Amino acid sequence: MSKLLTKMMPKEWGFATQAIHGDGIKVEGGIGSLVPPIYQTSTFVFESVEQGANRFSGLEEGYVYTRLGNPTVQLLEQKIALLEGADSALAFGSGMAAISAVLMGIVRTGDHILCSRSLYGCTFGLLKLMEERYQVEVSLIEMTDEEEVRKAIRPNTTLIYLETPANPTMELIDLAMVSKVAKETGIYTAVDNTFLSPYLQRPIEYGCDIVIHSATKYIGGHGDVVAGVIAGSHDMMKQIQMTTQKDLGGILAPMDAFLLLRGLKTLALRMEQHNGSAQLVAEFLESHPFVSRVYYPGLPSFPQHELAKKQMKGFGGIIAFELTGGYEAAVHMLNRLNLCRLAVSLGDVDTLIQHPASMTHSIVPQEERWKMGISDGLVRLSVGIEEVEDIIEDLRQAMER
Ligand SMILES: Cc1ncc(COP(=O)(O)O)c(C=O)c1O
């Protein structure tokens, strides 16, 4: 951290307080603005050749060039590390830039990555690319049973990569179980925590090594920025920063870091509202005769409801469901919504709804999609923070019309 920024933050602060004040950072020599400035600069001027050389060699702390570090982006990284309970964090220009920096920063040709079977479509696409072009072995398994996880580990497995809850099936994976198996065998664990945010789940507390977010989602929360973050040990973050972040270059712009810092201030409040509303929407859907199946961890009928209670602080804002009329009924309903917006992405204050088979997961071949549990009629709903009665009424009229 540069001398420009100083830390002063009581460790005992609760999550919502940390999310507002927790960067604990005061900009030295500033004019006392409540909100940190946006350092909208590509580069930083050196006072002398010697200073420039010392900054490059690491003898002197300080900024050099925004791809190598920027004060506004660092404020965000420090706050993410704090909220995830990690030593350190890095910010990227998208969730996929974060995921590719992790996968390509850790895995080498000939290594094996063990993945959970339900993954975000583009993560699946990147893994296929690594398999085809860089001779990385990839296998996708259910990851619910400890013995199955142990059996799937190969001598060349270097990384276990998972999403919990999975996109879009909401399938859960026991973080303590997987990280225990991984630690025993000396394998890293990376968890995509996008669906819950650090407010509802903190994988590092369960022994996982790296946490990843599409910050485009709950961390930003307002649908106005595309970004990604990762958090983990100081050594791991340094390794990724000096290789795949610096050299692939998928960094976050200072203005976008500012928007995410603003989004984080209301994260706790928004997540409480998402949780409460999604529970009511899921109960409504489950009781509706046109709905054949609802996947929401907060429902007692959800097969992993007990695991959800154990490792998540709340059940989140995402629901997947199937209509009795299958694909045709889903299309009919989606085309008749008024309030819920037909759009990919999730975690926004607006309610968003989409059809994974033709949208986010269309890149995944149909057979693989079915193995992931994504039927052609499955609909994914990201419940926003509007009046919950209005959301329910919109879904009702679209299904019944
Ligand atoms: C679970 C999950 N991970 C990663 C991503 C990729 O994030 P981004 O769109 O910010 O690149 C998404 C995007 O929808 C996602 O849902």
PDB file of N, CA and C and ligand atoms in Angstrom, residues 94-96 99 120 163 167 192 194-195 214 216-217 226-227 346, ligand 1:
ATOM      1  N   SER A  94     -13.835  -7.554 -15.422  1.00  0.00           N
ATOM      2  CA  SER A  94     -15.088  -8.329 -15.493  1.00  0.00           C
ATOM      3  C   SER A  94     -14.918  -9.567 -14.624  1.00  0.00           C
ATOM      4  N   GLY A  95     -16.014 -10.250 -14.348  1.00  0.00           N
ATOM      5  CA  GLY A  95     -15.938 -11.511 -13.609  1.00  0.00           C
ATOM      6  C   GLY A  95     -15.109 -12.519 -14.387  1.00  0.00           C
ATOM      7  N   MET A  96     -15.274 -12.546 -15.718  1.00  0.00           N
ATOM      8  CA  MET A  96     -14.518 -13.506 -16.534  1.00  0.00           C
ATOM      9  C   MET A  96     -13.025 -13.166 -16.557  1.00  0.00           C
ATOM     10  N   ILE A  99     -11.842 -14.679 -13.368  1.00  0.00           N
ATOM     11  CA  ILE A  99     -11.799 -16.148 -13.434  1.00  0.00           C
ATOM     12  C   ILE A  99     -10.625 -16.597 -14.309  1.00  0.00           C
ATOM     13  N   TYR A 120     -21.139 -21.457 -14.501  1.00  0.00           N
ATOM     14  CA  TYR A 120     -21.547 -20.371 -15.393  1.00  0.00           C
ATOM     15  C   TYR A 120     -21.058 -20.699 -16.816  1.00  0.00           C
ATOM     16  N   GLU A 163     -18.699 -23.588  -7.898  1.00  0.00           N
ATOM     17  CA  GLU A 163     -19.685 -22.521  -7.651  1.00  0.00           C
ATOM     18  C   GLU A 163     -20.693 -23.070  -6.649  1.00  0.00           C
ATOM     19  N   ASN A 167     -24.852 -21.827 -10.726  1.00  0.00           N
ATOM     20  CA  ASN A 167     -25.614 -21.024 -11.683  1.00  0.00           C
ATOM     21  C   ASN A 167     -26.091 -21.932 -12.807  1.00  0.00           C
ATOM     22  N   ASP A 192     -16.421 -19.635  -6.726  1.00  0.00           N
ATOM     23  CA  ASP A 192     -17.152 -18.498  -7.292  1.00  0.00           C
ATOM     24  C   ASP A 192     -18.311 -18.196  -6.334  1.00  0.00           C
ATOM     25  N   THR A 194     -20.267 -15.495  -6.378  1.00  0.00           N
ATOM     26  CA  THR A 194     -21.081 -14.422  -6.971  1.00  0.00           C
ATOM     27  C   THR A 194     -22.521 -14.415  -6.470  1.00  0.00           C
ATOM     28  N   PHE A 195     -23.133 -15.605  -6.353  1.00  0.00           N
ATOM     29  CA  PHE A 195     -24.566 -15.666  -6.049  1.00  0.00           C
ATOM     30  C   PHE A 195     -24.915 -15.177  -4.649  1.00  0.00           C
ATOM     31  N   SER A 214     -18.129 -12.229  -9.716  1.00  0.00           N
ATOM     32  CA  SER A 214     -18.493 -11.276 -10.737  1.00  0.00           C
ATOM     33  C   SER A 214     -19.058 -10.099  -9.937  1.00  0.00           C
ATOM     34  N   THR A 216     -19.984  -7.446 -11.001  1.00  0.00           N
ATOM     35  CA  THR A 216     -21.086  -6.906 -11.803  1.00  0.00           C
ATOM     36  C   THR A 216     -22.418  -7.123 -11.077  1.00  0.00           C
ATOM     37  N   LYS A 217     -22.461  -8.140 -10.211  1.00  0.00           N
ATOM     38  CA  LYS A 217     -23.720  -8.595  -9.631  1.00  0.00           C
ATOM     39  C   LYS A 217     -23.981  -7.885  -8.287  1.00  0.00           C
ATOM     40  N   VAL A 226     -19.490  -3.465 -15.060  1.00  0.00           N
ATOM     41  CA  VAL A 226     -19.046  -4.856 -15.265  1.00  0.00           C
ATOM     42  C   VAL A 226     -17.671  -4.972 -14.619  1.00  0.00           C
ATOM     43  N   ALA A 227     -17.518  -5.912 -13.683  1.00  0.00           N
ATOM     44  CA  ALA A 227     -16.267  -5.993 -12.916  1.00  0.00           C
ATOM     45  C   ALA A 227     -16.126  -7.358 -12.267  1.00  0.00           C
ATOM     46  N   LEU A 346     -27.633 -10.589 -12.844  1.00  0.00           N
ATOM     47  CA  LEU A 346     -28.369 -10.864 -11.606  1.00  0.00           C
ATOM     48  C   LEU A 346     -27.797  -9.984 -10.513  1.00  0.00           C
TER      49      LEU A 346
HETATM   50  C1  LIG B   1     -21.658 -17.109 -11.275  1.00  0.00           C
HETATM   51  C2  LIG B   1     -21.032 -16.213 -12.280  1.00  0.00           C
HETATM   52  N1  LIG B   1     -19.700 -16.145 -12.359  1.00  0.00           N
HETATM   53  C3  LIG B   1     -19.079 -15.348 -13.258  1.00  0.00           C
HETATM   54  C4  LIG B   1     -19.787 -14.584 -14.150  1.00  0.00           C
HETATM   55  C5  LIG B   1     -19.048 -13.715 -15.147  1.00  0.00           C
HETATM   56  O1  LIG B   1     -19.062 -12.392 -14.729  1.00  0.00           O
HETATM   57  P1  LIG B   1     -18.938 -11.118 -15.727  1.00  0.00           P
HETATM   58  O2  LIG B   1     -20.170 -11.114 -16.560  1.00  0.00           O
HETATM   59  O3  LIG B   1     -18.826  -9.973 -14.789  1.00  0.00           O
HETATM   60  O4  LIG B   1     -17.725 -11.334 -16.558  1.00  0.00           O
HETATM   61  C6  LIG B   1     -21.178 -14.609 -14.085  1.00  0.00           C
HETATM   62  C7  LIG B   1     -21.966 -13.776 -15.025  1.00  0.00           C
HETATM   63  O5  LIG B   1     -23.171 -13.892 -15.114  1.00  0.00           O
HETATM   64  C8  LIG B   1     -21.817 -15.445 -13.140  1.00  0.00           C
HETATM   65  O6  LIG B   1     -23.150 -15.512 -13.047  1.00  0.00           O
END
